[in-house]
Amino acid sequence: ESAVFRKRKELYNLHLAKLAVGMPGDIRRILITEGYLDVVRLYANDFKNVVATLGTSLTNEHVRILKRYADEALVVFDGDKAGEAASLRGLDIFLEESMSVKVLSLPKGFDPDSLIQSKGRETMAQLIEQSQDVFDFKLEVMLKRYNRSDSLGLLKITGEFLETFSKIKNPVLLDRYLKKLAANLGVQENSLRSELQKIKTKPVYAADPVRS
């Protein structure tokens, strides 16, 4: 980390990936993985539009750079709890920066490198085509954690989603997701909009100064 090298802004293989994301007018997609070896394995198997963060979590700066070269990001994280958690953290950043994003859930115990070595390139290609919309991925994760039939579980799920929705700047996308969440949870869309408005207008208090 230095004045000329900041991990928060750098992406491994971006110099090559940006050449392979497609032409303007097409849906230009870029894959994002957790590790360098994943990038090397994917690139060697003709998935050339792939980058990785340099040993740090995805940042807003990363997404702003990606938006210069791609219309859609496909987050490819390892099939474990840590990968799932990393996916959820990163997804909110994409939505906050108004970049379209999908998620590729790898089978449990696999990362892109081991998956291609074990099951081959075609399996990876099929999984990429089956990637999930950010909403569907998050709902699947939330329903594993909480019971929507239980009052507390329902509040946990809606709370998690509304925090994410509060970061979405595109009104069309926000409208779509609110409708989908209401339908999936069996609640009134107006109730969700009301709670979302409370989150958006909630004042942010500065930390108290340290008293001597």
Tab-separated table of N, CA and C in Angstrom, residues 51-200:
chain	number	residue	atom	x	y	z
A	51	VAL	N	-11.530	-10.826	-13.319
A	51	VAL	CA	-10.616	-10.087	-12.445
A	51	VAL	C	-10.754	-10.606	-11.017
A	52	ALA	N	-9.837	-10.175	-10.167
A	52	ALA	CA	-9.922	-10.481	-8.728
A	52	ALA	C	-9.479	-9.253	-7.951
A	53	THR	N	-10.013	-9.105	-6.752
A	53	THR	CA	-9.541	-8.046	-5.868
A	53	THR	C	-8.179	-8.462	-5.313
A	54	LEU	N	-7.362	-7.492	-4.948
A	54	LEU	CA	-5.992	-7.773	-4.515
A	54	LEU	C	-5.925	-7.973	-3.004
A	55	GLY	N	-6.503	-9.078	-2.545
A	55	GLY	CA	-6.410	-9.417	-1.127
A	55	GLY	C	-7.222	-8.525	-0.218
A	56	THR	N	-8.221	-7.860	-0.769
A	56	THR	CA	-9.076	-6.997	0.041
A	56	THR	C	-10.523	-7.171	-0.387
A	57	SER	N	-11.436	-6.716	0.426
A	57	SER	CA	-12.852	-6.802	0.073
A	57	SER	C	-13.157	-5.850	-1.081
A	58	LEU	N	-14.233	-6.151	-1.787
A	58	LEU	CA	-14.682	-5.284	-2.874
A	58	LEU	C	-15.039	-3.911	-2.321
A	59	THR	N	-14.653	-2.868	-3.035
A	59	THR	CA	-14.909	-1.497	-2.587
A	59	THR	C	-15.711	-0.717	-3.627
A	60	ASN	N	-16.226	0.427	-3.223
A	60	ASN	CA	-16.932	1.305	-4.160
A	60	ASN	C	-16.016	1.751	-5.289
A	61	GLU	N	-14.727	1.960	-4.958
A	61	GLU	CA	-13.773	2.351	-5.993
A	61	GLU	C	-13.619	1.271	-7.049
A	62	HIS	N	-13.577	0.003	-6.620
A	62	HIS	CA	-13.502	-1.107	-7.569
A	62	HIS	C	-14.671	-1.070	-8.554
A	63	VAL	N	-15.882	-0.901	-8.006
A	63	VAL	CA	-17.081	-0.941	-8.852
A	63	VAL	C	-17.101	0.232	-9.824
A	64	ARG	N	-16.688	1.391	-9.382
A	64	ARG	CA	-16.657	2.550	-10.282
A	64	ARG	C	-15.694	2.319	-11.442
A	65	ILE	N	-14.602	1.640	-11.176
A	65	ILE	CA	-13.653	1.309	-12.248
A	65	ILE	C	-14.261	0.279	-13.191
A	66	LEU	N	-14.904	-0.743	-12.645
A	66	LEU	CA	-15.517	-1.785	-13.472
A	66	LEU	C	-16.587	-1.212	-14.402
A	67	LYS	N	-17.318	-0.213	-13.925
A	67	LYS	CA	-18.383	0.390	-14.724
A	67	LYS	C	-17.860	1.063	-15.993
A	68	ARG	N	-16.593	1.393	-16.019
A	68	ARG	CA	-16.027	2.000	-17.224
A	68	ARG	C	-15.985	1.001	-18.380
A	69	TYR	N	-15.876	-0.274	-18.039
A	69	TYR	CA	-15.621	-1.288	-19.060
A	69	TYR	C	-16.745	-2.303	-19.232
A	70	ALA	N	-17.646	-2.416	-18.270
A	70	ALA	CA	-18.669	-3.463	-18.327
A	70	ALA	C	-20.021	-2.926	-17.890
A	71	ASP	N	-21.083	-3.566	-18.402
A	71	ASP	CA	-22.452	-3.218	-18.021
A	71	ASP	C	-22.938	-4.064	-16.850
A	72	GLU	N	-22.387	-5.276	-16.751
A	72	GLU	CA	-22.863	-6.225	-15.747
A	72	GLU	C	-21.686	-6.942	-15.100
A	73	ALA	N	-21.766	-7.108	-13.798
A	73	ALA	CA	-20.765	-7.878	-13.060
A	73	ALA	C	-21.363	-9.227	-12.657
A	74	LEU	N	-20.537	-10.256	-12.740
A	74	LEU	CA	-20.935	-11.578	-12.265
A	74	LEU	C	-19.989	-11.954	-11.139
A	75	VAL	N	-20.501	-11.963	-9.922
A	75	VAL	CA	-19.687	-12.251	-8.744
A	75	VAL	C	-19.566	-13.764	-8.586
A	76	VAL	N	-18.328	-14.258	-8.634
A	76	VAL	CA	-18.059	-15.696	-8.517
A	76	VAL	C	-17.250	-15.906	-7.247
A	77	PHE	N	-17.919	-16.357	-6.179
A	77	PHE	CA	-17.215	-16.579	-4.929
A	77	PHE	C	-17.278	-18.044	-4.529
A	78	ASP	N	-16.366	-18.434	-3.645
A	78	ASP	CA	-16.231	-19.826	-3.245
A	78	ASP	C	-17.510	-20.365	-2.613
A	79	GLY	N	-17.734	-21.666	-2.775
A	79	GLY	CA	-18.938	-22.305	-2.247
A	79	GLY	C	-18.821	-22.650	-0.784
A	80	ASP	N	-18.658	-21.638	0.067
A	80	ASP	CA	-18.606	-21.845	1.517
A	80	ASP	C	-19.231	-20.638	2.206
A	81	LYS	N	-19.298	-20.677	3.529
A	81	LYS	CA	-19.940	-19.586	4.276
A	81	LYS	C	-19.209	-18.260	4.093
A	82	ALA	N	-17.865	-18.330	4.047
A	82	ALA	CA	-17.096	-17.103	3.873
A	82	ALA	C	-17.371	-16.491	2.504
A	83	GLY	N	-17.462	-17.342	1.480
A	83	GLY	CA	-17.768	-16.848	0.144
A	83	GLY	C	-19.147	-16.245	0.066
A	84	GLU	N	-20.095	-16.887	0.737
A	84	GLU	CA	-21.474	-16.388	0.762
A	84	GLU	C	-21.532	-15.022	1.428
A	85	ALA	N	-20.834	-14.896	2.557
A	85	ALA	CA	-20.825	-13.622	3.279
A	85	ALA	C	-20.167	-12.532	2.445
A	86	ALA	N	-19.063	-12.882	1.760
A	86	ALA	CA	-18.376	-11.905	0.905
A	86	ALA	C	-19.278	-11.455	-0.235
A	87	SER	N	-20.049	-12.401	-0.790
A	87	SER	CA	-20.972	-12.060	-1.868
A	87	SER	C	-21.989	-11.040	-1.399
A	88	LEU	N	-22.591	-11.288	-0.238
A	88	LEU	CA	-23.631	-10.397	0.275
A	88	LEU	C	-23.086	-8.996	0.531
A	89	ARG	N	-21.876	-8.909	1.084
A	89	ARG	CA	-21.283	-7.588	1.332
A	89	ARG	C	-21.049	-6.841	0.025
A	90	GLY	N	-20.536	-7.551	-0.967
A	90	GLY	CA	-20.203	-6.903	-2.229
A	90	GLY	C	-21.407	-6.487	-3.043
A	91	LEU	N	-22.492	-7.262	-2.933
A	91	LEU	CA	-23.669	-6.990	-3.760
A	91	LEU	C	-24.259	-5.616	-3.472
A	92	ASP	N	-24.290	-5.235	-2.210
A	92	ASP	CA	-24.839	-3.927	-1.857
A	92	ASP	C	-24.040	-2.801	-2.507
A	93	ILE	N	-22.733	-3.007	-2.643
A	93	ILE	CA	-21.896	-1.974	-3.252
A	93	ILE	C	-22.252	-1.796	-4.725
A	94	PHE	N	-22.485	-2.900	-5.427
A	94	PHE	CA	-22.883	-2.797	-6.831
A	94	PHE	C	-24.198	-2.034	-6.972
A	95	LEU	N	-25.156	-2.368	-6.113
A	95	LEU	CA	-26.451	-1.693	-6.179
A	95	LEU	C	-26.311	-0.210	-5.847
A	96	GLU	N	-25.473	0.085	-4.866
A	96	GLU	CA	-25.246	1.472	-4.469
A	96	GLU	C	-24.639	2.276	-5.611
A	97	GLU	N	-23.787	1.607	-6.405
A	97	GLU	CA	-23.117	2.284	-7.519
A	97	GLU	C	-23.890	2.136	-8.835
A	98	SER	N	-25.115	1.589	-8.762
A	98	SER	CA	-26.002	1.451	-9.929
A	98	SER	C	-25.379	0.615	-11.047
A	99	MET	N	-24.737	-0.486	-10.661
A	99	MET	CA	-24.194	-1.413	-11.657
A	99	MET	C	-24.958	-2.724	-11.569
A	100	SER	N	-25.396	-3.239	-12.695
A	100	SER	CA	-26.107	-4.515	-12.739
A	100	SER	C	-25.188	-5.633	-12.262
A	101	VAL	N	-25.724	-6.539	-11.438
A	101	VAL	CA	-24.889	-7.596	-10.866
A	101	VAL	C	-25.672	-8.894	-10.748
A	102	LYS	N	-24.988	-10.003	-11.029
A	102	LYS	CA	-25.521	-11.338	-10.808
A	102	LYS	C	-24.543	-12.126	-9.953
A	103	VAL	N	-25.004	-13.279	-9.448
A	103	VAL	CA	-24.182	-14.078	-8.549
A	103	VAL	C	-24.099	-15.511	-9.057
A	104	LEU	N	-22.900	-16.056	-9.029
A	104	LEU	CA	-22.697	-17.462	-9.352
A	104	LEU	C	-22.385	-18.203	-8.067
A	105	SER	N	-23.299	-19.084	-7.640
A	105	SER	CA	-23.102	-19.875	-6.434
A	105	SER	C	-22.419	-21.185	-6.816
A	106	LEU	N	-21.160	-21.329	-6.466
A	106	LEU	CA	-20.443	-22.567	-6.761
A	106	LEU	C	-20.871	-23.673	-5.814
A	107	PRO	N	-20.765	-24.935	-6.228
A	107	PRO	CA	-21.094	-26.050	-5.326
A	107	PRO	C	-20.223	-25.985	-4.071
A	108	LYS	N	-20.751	-26.474	-2.973
A	108	LYS	CA	-20.054	-26.424	-1.688
A	108	LYS	C	-18.684	-27.089	-1.791
A	109	GLY	N	-17.676	-26.392	-1.264
A	109	GLY	CA	-16.328	-26.940	-1.244
A	109	GLY	C	-15.487	-26.622	-2.460
A	110	PHE	N	-16.073	-25.931	-3.440
A	110	PHE	CA	-15.335	-25.622	-4.663
A	110	PHE	C	-15.048	-24.137	-4.777
A	111	ASP	N	-13.904	-23.822	-5.386
A	111	ASP	CA	-13.651	-22.482	-5.900
A	111	ASP	C	-13.494	-22.632	-7.410
A	112	PRO	N	-13.420	-21.541	-8.173
A	112	PRO	CA	-13.350	-21.681	-9.627
A	112	PRO	C	-12.182	-22.553	-10.101
A	113	ASP	N	-11.039	-22.411	-9.437
A	113	ASP	CA	-9.857	-23.199	-9.809
A	113	ASP	C	-10.111	-24.692	-9.650
A	114	SER	N	-10.574	-25.105	-8.471
A	114	SER	CA	-10.789	-26.536	-8.218
A	114	SER	C	-11.963	-27.083	-9.024
A	115	LEU	N	-12.967	-26.257	-9.274
A	115	LEU	CA	-14.124	-26.722	-10.047
A	115	LEU	C	-13.727	-27.075	-11.481
A	116	ILE	N	-12.961	-26.206	-12.113
A	116	ILE	CA	-12.553	-26.470	-13.493
A	116	ILE	C	-11.623	-27.678	-13.557
A	117	GLN	N	-10.717	-27.786	-12.585
A	117	GLN	CA	-9.807	-28.934	-12.569
A	117	GLN	C	-10.563	-30.243	-12.376
A	118	SER	N	-11.595	-30.197	-11.520
A	118	SER	CA	-12.321	-31.417	-11.177
A	118	SER	C	-13.420	-31.754	-12.181
A	119	LYS	N	-14.190	-30.737	-12.612
A	119	LYS	CA	-15.385	-31.001	-13.413
A	119	LYS	C	-15.318	-30.466	-14.841
A	120	GLY	N	-14.280	-29.690	-15.142
A	120	GLY	CA	-14.086	-29.247	-16.510
A	120	GLY	C	-14.686	-27.889	-16.843
A	121	ARG	N	-14.263	-27.365	-17.983
A	121	ARG	CA	-14.672	-26.040	-18.429
A	121	ARG	C	-16.169	-25.951	-18.688
A	122	GLU	N	-16.763	-26.993	-19.271
A	122	GLU	CA	-18.174	-26.947	-19.639
A	122	GLU	C	-19.076	-26.776	-18.421
A	123	THR	N	-18.708	-27.421	-17.312
A	123	THR	CA	-19.494	-27.264	-16.078
A	123	THR	C	-19.473	-25.813	-15.618
A	124	MET	N	-18.290	-25.198	-15.706
A	124	MET	CA	-18.175	-23.794	-15.317
A	124	MET	C	-19.017	-22.917	-16.226
A	125	ALA	N	-18.984	-23.191	-17.526
A	125	ALA	CA	-19.768	-22.412	-18.479
A	125	ALA	C	-21.265	-22.531	-18.198
A	126	GLN	N	-21.707	-23.741	-17.850
A	126	GLN	CA	-23.127	-23.950	-17.526
A	126	GLN	C	-23.528	-23.180	-16.276
A	127	LEU	N	-22.660	-23.185	-15.267
A	127	LEU	CA	-22.965	-22.463	-14.033
A	127	LEU	C	-23.042	-20.956	-14.279
A	128	ILE	N	-22.185	-20.456	-15.136
A	128	ILE	CA	-22.218	-19.029	-15.468
A	128	ILE	C	-23.557	-18.667	-16.113
A	129	GLU	N	-24.045	-19.517	-16.996
A	129	GLU	CA	-25.331	-19.270	-17.644
A	129	GLU	C	-26.491	-19.351	-16.661
A	130	GLN	N	-26.316	-20.077	-15.554
A	130	GLN	CA	-27.372	-20.236	-14.554
A	130	GLN	C	-27.238	-19.235	-13.405
A	131	SER	N	-26.377	-18.237	-13.557
A	131	SER	CA	-26.151	-17.269	-12.478
A	131	SER	C	-27.461	-16.593	-12.079
A	132	GLN	N	-27.530	-16.223	-10.806
A	132	GLN	CA	-28.771	-15.693	-10.224
A	132	GLN	C	-28.787	-14.171	-10.183
A	133	ASP	N	-29.964	-13.636	-10.309
A	133	ASP	CA	-30.173	-12.227	-10.024
A	133	ASP	C	-29.851	-11.983	-8.550
A	134	VAL	N	-29.355	-10.791	-8.257
A	134	VAL	CA	-28.967	-10.461	-6.884
A	134	VAL	C	-30.114	-10.676	-5.896
A	135	PHE	N	-31.338	-10.352	-6.297
A	135	PHE	CA	-32.487	-10.522	-5.407
A	135	PHE	C	-32.696	-11.992	-5.071
A	136	ASP	N	-32.671	-12.857	-6.081
A	136	ASP	CA	-32.920	-14.284	-5.870
A	136	ASP	C	-31.846	-14.915	-4.998
A	137	PHE	N	-30.593	-14.501	-5.211
A	137	PHE	CA	-29.505	-15.026	-4.385
A	137	PHE	C	-29.691	-14.641	-2.926
A	138	LYS	N	-29.976	-13.355	-2.691
A	138	LYS	CA	-30.110	-12.894	-1.307
A	138	LYS	C	-31.315	-13.547	-0.636
A	139	LEU	N	-32.416	-13.702	-1.359
A	139	LEU	CA	-33.600	-14.333	-0.776
A	139	LEU	C	-33.293	-15.780	-0.387
A	140	GLU	N	-32.576	-16.480	-1.239
A	140	GLU	CA	-32.210	-17.871	-0.949
A	140	GLU	C	-31.375	-17.958	0.322
A	141	VAL	N	-30.423	-17.058	0.465
A	141	VAL	CA	-29.572	-17.038	1.664
A	141	VAL	C	-30.393	-16.695	2.899
A	142	MET	N	-31.256	-15.690	2.798
A	142	MET	CA	-32.056	-15.277	3.950
A	142	MET	C	-33.014	-16.371	4.412
A	143	LEU	N	-33.594	-17.103	3.463
A	143	LEU	CA	-34.546	-18.156	3.820
A	143	LEU	C	-33.851	-19.352	4.465
A	144	LYS	N	-32.546	-19.497	4.221
A	144	LYS	CA	-31.781	-20.529	4.921
A	144	LYS	C	-31.528	-20.118	6.373
A	145	ARG	N	-31.402	-18.824	6.592
A	145	ARG	CA	-31.071	-18.314	7.925
A	145	ARG	C	-32.306	-18.149	8.808
A	146	TYR	N	-33.402	-17.690	8.200
A	146	TYR	CA	-34.576	-17.319	8.985
A	146	TYR	C	-35.838	-17.989	8.447
A	147	ASN	N	-36.797	-18.200	9.331
A	147	ASN	CA	-38.082	-18.781	8.968
A	147	ASN	C	-39.077	-17.647	8.700
A	148	ARG	N	-39.515	-17.515	7.448
A	148	ARG	CA	-40.408	-16.400	7.116
A	148	ARG	C	-41.795	-16.562	7.724
A	149	SER	N	-42.133	-17.785	8.167
A	149	SER	CA	-43.431	-18.017	8.812
A	149	SER	C	-43.433	-17.530	10.254
A	150	ASP	N	-42.242	-17.305	10.803
A	150	ASP	CA	-42.097	-16.810	12.163
A	150	ASP	C	-42.015	-15.282	12.134
A	151	SER	N	-42.666	-14.628	13.078
A	151	SER	CA	-42.712	-13.156	13.069
A	151	SER	C	-41.313	-12.550	13.127
A	152	LEU	N	-40.470	-13.080	14.022
A	152	LEU	CA	-39.113	-12.540	14.141
A	152	LEU	C	-38.315	-12.808	12.868
A	153	GLY	N	-38.469	-14.008	12.313
A	153	GLY	CA	-37.777	-14.333	11.068
A	153	GLY	C	-38.198	-13.413	9.943
A	154	LEU	N	-39.490	-13.124	9.849
A	154	LEU	CA	-40.000	-12.229	8.814
A	154	LEU	C	-39.399	-10.835	8.959
A	155	LEU	N	-39.308	-10.349	10.192
A	155	LEU	CA	-38.729	-9.028	10.425
A	155	LEU	C	-37.247	-9.000	10.089
A	156	LYS	N	-36.544	-10.090	10.384
A	156	LYS	CA	-35.112	-10.168	10.057
A	156	LYS	C	-34.911	-10.108	8.547
A	157	ILE	N	-35.706	-10.871	7.817
A	157	ILE	CA	-35.576	-10.906	6.358
A	157	ILE	C	-35.889	-9.546	5.756
A	158	THR	N	-37.014	-8.959	6.155
A	158	THR	CA	-37.384	-7.656	5.595
A	158	THR	C	-36.365	-6.588	5.980
A	159	GLY	N	-35.851	-6.658	7.210
A	159	GLY	CA	-34.848	-5.683	7.640
A	159	GLY	C	-33.590	-5.746	6.788
A	160	GLU	N	-33.121	-6.967	6.526
A	160	GLU	CA	-31.922	-7.150	5.689
A	160	GLU	C	-32.151	-6.608	4.278
A	161	PHE	N	-33.303	-6.930	3.704
A	161	PHE	CA	-33.596	-6.491	2.343
A	161	PHE	C	-33.771	-4.978	2.268
A	162	LEU	N	-34.457	-4.402	3.230
A	162	LEU	CA	-34.709	-2.964	3.167
A	162	LEU	C	-33.423	-2.163	3.319
A	163	GLU	N	-32.464	-2.674	4.104
A	163	GLU	CA	-31.166	-2.009	4.199
A	163	GLU	C	-30.480	-2.004	2.831
A	164	THR	N	-30.605	-3.129	2.120
A	164	THR	CA	-30.052	-3.208	0.759
A	164	THR	C	-30.804	-2.271	-0.177
A	165	PHE	N	-32.139	-2.306	-0.107
A	165	PHE	CA	-32.956	-1.469	-0.995
A	165	PHE	C	-32.681	0.024	-0.791
A	166	SER	N	-32.313	0.399	0.431
A	166	SER	CA	-32.070	1.820	0.708
A	166	SER	C	-30.864	2.348	-0.071
A	167	LYS	N	-30.034	1.439	-0.595
A	167	LYS	CA	-28.851	1.844	-1.355
A	167	LYS	C	-29.119	1.938	-2.861
A	168	ILE	N	-30.280	1.438	-3.314
A	168	ILE	CA	-30.585	1.415	-4.745
A	168	ILE	C	-31.055	2.793	-5.202
A	169	LYS	N	-30.391	3.324	-6.214
A	169	LYS	CA	-30.727	4.656	-6.712
A	169	LYS	C	-31.664	4.619	-7.918
A	170	ASN	N	-31.709	3.476	-8.600
A	170	ASN	CA	-32.555	3.361	-9.788
A	170	ASN	C	-33.994	3.053	-9.369
A	171	PRO	N	-34.960	3.956	-9.613
A	171	PRO	CA	-36.337	3.755	-9.147
A	171	PRO	C	-37.039	2.574	-9.817
A	172	VAL	N	-36.696	2.270	-11.059
A	172	VAL	CA	-37.317	1.144	-11.755
A	172	VAL	C	-36.895	-0.172	-11.099
A	173	LEU	N	-35.597	-0.312	-10.825
A	173	LEU	CA	-35.083	-1.520	-10.174
A	173	LEU	C	-35.643	-1.652	-8.765
A	174	LEU	N	-35.700	-0.543	-8.045
A	174	LEU	CA	-36.232	-0.563	-6.688
A	174	LEU	C	-37.692	-1.003	-6.686
A	175	ASP	N	-38.487	-0.479	-7.606
A	175	ASP	CA	-39.898	-0.850	-7.704
A	175	ASP	C	-40.062	-2.350	-7.969
A	176	ARG	N	-39.242	-2.863	-8.863
A	176	ARG	CA	-39.300	-4.290	-9.195
A	176	ARG	C	-38.990	-5.156	-7.970
A	177	TYR	N	-37.934	-4.798	-7.241
A	177	TYR	CA	-37.525	-5.614	-6.093
A	177	TYR	C	-38.533	-5.539	-4.940
A	178	LEU	N	-39.130	-4.385	-4.738
A	178	LEU	CA	-40.135	-4.259	-3.684
A	178	LEU	C	-41.344	-5.148	-3.986
A	179	LYS	N	-41.749	-5.169	-5.239
A	179	LYS	CA	-42.871	-6.022	-5.641
A	179	LYS	C	-42.526	-7.508	-5.439
A	180	LYS	N	-41.316	-7.892	-5.815
A	180	LYS	CA	-40.897	-9.286	-5.682
A	180	LYS	C	-40.818	-9.697	-4.214
A	181	LEU	N	-40.298	-8.810	-3.378
A	181	LEU	CA	-40.179	-9.142	-1.955
A	181	LEU	C	-41.557	-9.283	-1.317
A	182	ALA	N	-42.468	-8.370	-1.643
A	182	ALA	CA	-43.829	-8.443	-1.101
A	182	ALA	C	-44.503	-9.748	-1.507
A	183	ALA	N	-44.347	-10.141	-2.764
A	183	ALA	CA	-44.975	-11.374	-3.261
A	183	ALA	C	-44.370	-12.614	-2.596
A	184	ASN	N	-43.050	-12.628	-2.409
A	184	ASN	CA	-42.382	-13.793	-1.836
A	184	ASN	C	-42.656	-13.960	-0.342
A	185	LEU	N	-42.849	-12.841	0.353
A	185	LEU	CA	-43.064	-12.911	1.805
A	185	LEU	C	-44.536	-12.834	2.185
A	186	GLY	N	-45.398	-12.546	1.220
A	186	GLY	CA	-46.816	-12.465	1.520
A	186	GLY	C	-47.174	-11.264	2.374
A	187	VAL	N	-46.510	-10.136	2.105
A	187	VAL	CA	-46.805	-8.908	2.855
A	187	VAL	C	-47.231	-7.824	1.871
A	188	GLN	N	-47.792	-6.741	2.397
A	188	GLN	CA	-48.245	-5.647	1.560
A	188	GLN	C	-47.056	-4.810	1.072
A	189	GLU	N	-47.046	-4.509	-0.208
A	189	GLU	CA	-45.964	-3.694	-0.760
A	189	GLU	C	-45.921	-2.317	-0.105
A	190	ASN	N	-47.084	-1.755	0.207
A	190	ASN	CA	-47.119	-0.436	0.852
A	190	ASN	C	-46.437	-0.451	2.214
A	191	SER	N	-46.552	-1.580	2.922
A	191	SER	CA	-45.894	-1.696	4.230
A	191	SER	C	-44.380	-1.658	4.069
A	192	LEU	N	-43.869	-2.349	3.045
A	192	LEU	CA	-42.438	-2.339	2.790
A	192	LEU	C	-41.960	-0.941	2.407
A	193	ARG	N	-42.750	-0.263	1.580
A	193	ARG	CA	-42.364	1.092	1.166
A	193	ARG	C	-42.338	2.040	2.363
A	194	SER	N	-43.274	1.852	3.260
A	194	SER	CA	-43.329	2.692	4.458
A	194	SER	C	-42.099	2.485	5.340
A	195	GLU	N	-41.714	1.222	5.539
A	195	GLU	CA	-40.533	0.916	6.349
A	195	GLU	C	-39.260	1.389	5.664
A	196	LEU	N	-39.228	1.272	4.350
A	196	LEU	CA	-38.056	1.728	3.604
A	196	LEU	C	-37.883	3.239	3.744
A	197	GLN	N	-38.982	3.954	3.697
A	197	GLN	CA	-38.911	5.405	3.846
A	197	GLN	C	-38.365	5.795	5.222
A	198	LYS	N	-38.714	5.024	6.251
A	198	LYS	CA	-38.189	5.294	7.601
A	198	LYS	C	-36.675	5.133	7.633
A	199	ILE	N	-36.181	4.091	6.941
A	199	ILE	CA	-34.736	3.856	6.911
A	199	ILE	C	-34.031	4.988	6.178
A	200	LYS	N	-34.614	5.421	5.071
A	200	LYS	CA	-33.987	6.467	4.267
A	200	LYS	C	-33.953	7.815	4.976
